[in-house]
CSV table of C-alpha atoms in Angstrom, one decimal:
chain,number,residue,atom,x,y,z
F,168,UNK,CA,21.6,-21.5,5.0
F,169,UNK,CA,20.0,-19.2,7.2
F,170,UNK,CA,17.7,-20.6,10.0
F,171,UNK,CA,13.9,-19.4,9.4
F,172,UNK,CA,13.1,-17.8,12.5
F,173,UNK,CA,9.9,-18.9,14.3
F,174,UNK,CA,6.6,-16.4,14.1
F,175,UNK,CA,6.6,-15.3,17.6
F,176,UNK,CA,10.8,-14.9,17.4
F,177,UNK,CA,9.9,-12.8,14.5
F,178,UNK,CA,7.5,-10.8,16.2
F,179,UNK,CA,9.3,-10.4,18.8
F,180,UNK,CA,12.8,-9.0,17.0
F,181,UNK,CA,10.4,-6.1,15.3
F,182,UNK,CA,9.1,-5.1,18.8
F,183,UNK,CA,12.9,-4.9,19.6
F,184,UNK,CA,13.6,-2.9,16.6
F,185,UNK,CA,11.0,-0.4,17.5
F,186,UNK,CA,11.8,0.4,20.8
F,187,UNK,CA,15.6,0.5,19.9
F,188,UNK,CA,14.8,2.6,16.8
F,189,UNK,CA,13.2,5.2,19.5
F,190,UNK,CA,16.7,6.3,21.2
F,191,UNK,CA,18.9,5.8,18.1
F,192,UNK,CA,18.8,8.7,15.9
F,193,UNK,CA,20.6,7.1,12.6
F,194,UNK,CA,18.8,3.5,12.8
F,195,UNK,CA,16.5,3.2,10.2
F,196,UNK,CA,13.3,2.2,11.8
F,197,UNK,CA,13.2,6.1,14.0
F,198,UNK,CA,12.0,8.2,10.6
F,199,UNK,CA,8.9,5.7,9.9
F,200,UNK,CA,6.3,7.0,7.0
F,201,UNK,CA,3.2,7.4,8.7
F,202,UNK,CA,0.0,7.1,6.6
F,203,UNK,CA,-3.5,8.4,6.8
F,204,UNK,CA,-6.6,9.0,4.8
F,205,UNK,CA,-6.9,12.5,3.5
F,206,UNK,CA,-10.4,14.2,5.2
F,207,UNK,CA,-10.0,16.4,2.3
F,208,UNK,CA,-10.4,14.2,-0.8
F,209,UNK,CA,-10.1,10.4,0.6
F,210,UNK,CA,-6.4,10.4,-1.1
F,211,UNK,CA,-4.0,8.5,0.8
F,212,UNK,CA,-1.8,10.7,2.8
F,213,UNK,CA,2.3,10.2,3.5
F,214,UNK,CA,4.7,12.0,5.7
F,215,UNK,CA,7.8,11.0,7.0
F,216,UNK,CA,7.6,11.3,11.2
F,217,UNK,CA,10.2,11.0,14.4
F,218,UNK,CA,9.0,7.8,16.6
F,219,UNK,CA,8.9,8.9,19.7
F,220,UNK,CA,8.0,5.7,21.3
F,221,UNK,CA,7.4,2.0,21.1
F,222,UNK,CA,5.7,0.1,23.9
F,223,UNK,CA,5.3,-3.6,23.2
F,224,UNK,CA,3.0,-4.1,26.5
F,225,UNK,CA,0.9,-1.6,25.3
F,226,UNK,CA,1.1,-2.5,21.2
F,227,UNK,CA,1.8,1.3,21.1
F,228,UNK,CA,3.5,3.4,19.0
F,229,UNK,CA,3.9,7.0,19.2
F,230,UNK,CA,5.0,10.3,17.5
F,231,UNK,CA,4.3,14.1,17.6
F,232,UNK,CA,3.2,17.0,14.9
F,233,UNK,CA,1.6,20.5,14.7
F,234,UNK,CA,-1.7,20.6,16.1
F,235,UNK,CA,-2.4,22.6,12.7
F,236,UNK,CA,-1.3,20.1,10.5
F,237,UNK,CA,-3.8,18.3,7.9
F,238,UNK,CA,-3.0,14.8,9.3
F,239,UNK,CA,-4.7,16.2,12.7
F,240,UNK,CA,-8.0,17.3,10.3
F,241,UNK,CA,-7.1,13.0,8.8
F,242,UNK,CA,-7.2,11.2,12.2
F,243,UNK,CA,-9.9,12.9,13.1
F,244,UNK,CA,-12.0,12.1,9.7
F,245,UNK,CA,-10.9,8.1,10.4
F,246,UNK,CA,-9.1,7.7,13.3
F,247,UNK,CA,-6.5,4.8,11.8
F,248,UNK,CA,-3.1,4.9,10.8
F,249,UNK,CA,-0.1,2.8,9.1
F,250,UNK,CA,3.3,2.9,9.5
F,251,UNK,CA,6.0,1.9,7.4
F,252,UNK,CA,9.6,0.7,8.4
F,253,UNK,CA,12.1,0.1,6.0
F,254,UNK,CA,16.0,-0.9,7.2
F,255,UNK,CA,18.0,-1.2,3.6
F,256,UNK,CA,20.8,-3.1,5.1
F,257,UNK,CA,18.6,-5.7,7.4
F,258,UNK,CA,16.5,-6.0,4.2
F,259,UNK,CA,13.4,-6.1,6.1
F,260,UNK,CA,10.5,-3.9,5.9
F,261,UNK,CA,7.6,-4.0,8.1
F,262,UNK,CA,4.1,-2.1,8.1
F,263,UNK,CA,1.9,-1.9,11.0
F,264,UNK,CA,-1.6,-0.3,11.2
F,265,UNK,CA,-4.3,0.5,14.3
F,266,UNK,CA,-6.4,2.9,15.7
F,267,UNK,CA,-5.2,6.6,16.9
F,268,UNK,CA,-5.4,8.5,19.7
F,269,UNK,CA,-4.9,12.5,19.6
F,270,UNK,CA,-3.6,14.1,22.5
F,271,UNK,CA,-2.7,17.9,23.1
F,272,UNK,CA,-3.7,18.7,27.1
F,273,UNK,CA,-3.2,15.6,29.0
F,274,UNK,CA,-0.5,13.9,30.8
F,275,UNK,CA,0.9,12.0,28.1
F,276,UNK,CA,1.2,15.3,25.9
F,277,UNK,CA,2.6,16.9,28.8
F,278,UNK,CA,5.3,14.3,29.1
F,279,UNK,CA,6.1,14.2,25.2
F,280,UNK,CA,6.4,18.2,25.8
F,281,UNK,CA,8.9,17.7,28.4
F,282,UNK,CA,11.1,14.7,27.0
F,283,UNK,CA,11.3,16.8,24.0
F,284,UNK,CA,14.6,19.1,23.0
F,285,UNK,CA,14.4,22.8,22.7
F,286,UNK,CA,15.4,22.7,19.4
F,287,UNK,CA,12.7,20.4,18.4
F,288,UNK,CA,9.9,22.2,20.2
F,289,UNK,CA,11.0,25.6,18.1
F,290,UNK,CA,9.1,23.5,15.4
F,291,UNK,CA,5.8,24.8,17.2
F,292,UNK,CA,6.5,28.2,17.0
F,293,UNK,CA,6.5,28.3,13.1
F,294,UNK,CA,3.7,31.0,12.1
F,295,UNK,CA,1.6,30.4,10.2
F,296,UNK,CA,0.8,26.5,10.4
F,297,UNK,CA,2.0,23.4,8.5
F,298,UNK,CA,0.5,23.5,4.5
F,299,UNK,CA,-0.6,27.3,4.6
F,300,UNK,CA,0.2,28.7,1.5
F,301,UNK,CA,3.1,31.1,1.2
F,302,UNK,CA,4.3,33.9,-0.7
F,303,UNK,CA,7.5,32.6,-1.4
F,304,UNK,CA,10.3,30.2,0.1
F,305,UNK,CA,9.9,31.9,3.2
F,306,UNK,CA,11.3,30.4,6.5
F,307,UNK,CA,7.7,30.8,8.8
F,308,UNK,CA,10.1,30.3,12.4
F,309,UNK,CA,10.3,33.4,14.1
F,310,UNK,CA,13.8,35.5,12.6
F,311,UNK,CA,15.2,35.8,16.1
F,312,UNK,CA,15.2,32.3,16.4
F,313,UNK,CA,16.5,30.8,12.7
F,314,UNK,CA,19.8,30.5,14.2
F,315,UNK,CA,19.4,29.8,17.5
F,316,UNK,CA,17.8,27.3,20.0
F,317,UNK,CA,15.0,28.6,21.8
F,318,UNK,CA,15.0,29.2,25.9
F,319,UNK,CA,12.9,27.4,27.9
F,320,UNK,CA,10.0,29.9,28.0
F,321,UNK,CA,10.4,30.7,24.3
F,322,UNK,CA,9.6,27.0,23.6
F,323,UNK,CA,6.9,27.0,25.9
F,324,UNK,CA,4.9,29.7,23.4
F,325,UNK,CA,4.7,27.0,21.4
F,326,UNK,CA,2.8,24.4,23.5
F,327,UNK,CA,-0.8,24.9,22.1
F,328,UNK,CA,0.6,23.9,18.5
F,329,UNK,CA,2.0,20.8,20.1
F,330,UNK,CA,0.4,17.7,19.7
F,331,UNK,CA,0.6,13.6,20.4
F,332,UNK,CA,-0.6,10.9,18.3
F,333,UNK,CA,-0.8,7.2,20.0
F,334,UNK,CA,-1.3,4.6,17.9
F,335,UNK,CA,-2.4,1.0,19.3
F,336,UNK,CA,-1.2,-1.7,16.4
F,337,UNK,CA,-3.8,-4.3,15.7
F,338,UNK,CA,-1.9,-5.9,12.7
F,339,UNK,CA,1.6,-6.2,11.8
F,340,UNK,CA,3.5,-7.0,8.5
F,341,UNK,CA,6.8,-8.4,8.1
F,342,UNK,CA,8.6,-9.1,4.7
F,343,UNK,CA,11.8,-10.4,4.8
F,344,UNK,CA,13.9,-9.8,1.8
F,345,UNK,CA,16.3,-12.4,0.8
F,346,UNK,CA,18.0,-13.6,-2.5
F,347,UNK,CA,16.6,-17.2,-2.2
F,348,UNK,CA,13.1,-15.8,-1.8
F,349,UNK,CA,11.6,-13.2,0.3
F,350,UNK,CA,9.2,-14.4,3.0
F,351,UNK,CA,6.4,-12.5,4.4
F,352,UNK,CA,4.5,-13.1,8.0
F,353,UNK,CA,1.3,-10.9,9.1
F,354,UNK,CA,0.3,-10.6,13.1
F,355,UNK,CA,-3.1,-9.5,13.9
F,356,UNK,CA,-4.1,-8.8,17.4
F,357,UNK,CA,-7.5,-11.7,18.2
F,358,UNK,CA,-8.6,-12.0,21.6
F,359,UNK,CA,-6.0,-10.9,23.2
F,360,UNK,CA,-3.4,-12.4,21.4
F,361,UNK,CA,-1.4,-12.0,18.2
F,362,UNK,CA,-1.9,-14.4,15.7
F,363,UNK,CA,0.7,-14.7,13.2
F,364,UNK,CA,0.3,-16.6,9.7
F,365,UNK,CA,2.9,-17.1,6.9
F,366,UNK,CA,1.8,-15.3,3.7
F,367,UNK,CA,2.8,-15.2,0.1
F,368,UNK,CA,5.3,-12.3,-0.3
């Protein structure tokens, strides 16, 4: 039988996870679904996003999108968002929620800009914006650049579309999935601690 690990072990191995998931491309935990309240009609709003970063220290997690996008117009409506990891094969799934942060001309976009690839910064350069409404299936990157990575100072054009959302987790929720019963632990962050508690599944 599997040994139940302790809360702060627990805690602990999903911090790891993160901050792995950010420099493997295939692990499960680097295409989170990051959730927001719609400013247009209080709906809840889902979109699967890149983690860009995961700093225990700073119980921050990080990841980038179009300035024009409607979750920009959401975070600034409430300025919260949740996360959801899901790893199939680990059978664990772990949500994680806290206040947001927008950046677009400040040193921490300015580094996310840099640490980016080319190919993902041609993303900025689409025209028009994410959700416009199109005459057909159109492709909105520019036609010189559909098969192609972008230079250096093509990128760069895009840079006012480019923005940073940093999210500081105040709770944590981790449900383990297992055929003798699934267990389920929530963290939230109290003076200056987490505080973990076992919870019904």
């Amino acid at each position: 039988m599997n040994r139940v690990p302790a809360a702060d072990e627990q805690l602990a191995h999903v911090w790891a996870r993160l901050e792995n998931a950010v420099k493997r491309a295939r692990d499960p935990f680097h295409t989170p679904v990051l959730g927001t309240v719609q400013a247009e009609d209080g709906q809840c709003g889902l979109r699967t996003v890149v983690l860009r970063r995961a700093e225990k220290a700073r119980r921050r997690l990080v990841c980038h999108t179009d300035l024009r996008s409607s979750k920009i117009a959401d975070l600034r409506h409430m300025s919260r968002a949740s996360w959801l990891f899901y790893d199939r094969d680990a059978r664990l799934q772990v949500r994680a929620c806290g206040a947001v942060s927008l950046h677009t001309d400040d040193e921490l976009a300015d580094e996310q800009w840099r640490a980016a690839r080319l190919s993902s910064r041609r993303c900025y350069l689409a025209e028009p914006g994410p959700g416009r409404v199109l005459d057909g299936p159109e492709v909105t990157l520019p036609a010189d650049l559909a098969d192609r990575v972008p230079t250096e100072a093509e990128a760069n054009e895009g840079r006012a579309n480019f923005a940073v959302i940093a999210c500081i987790v105040d709770a944590i929720d981790c449900l383990m999935l297992q055929y003798r019963g699934h267990r389920r632990l929530r963290f939230t962050w109290q003076s200056d601690r987490w505080l973990g508690r076992w919870m019904a599944p």
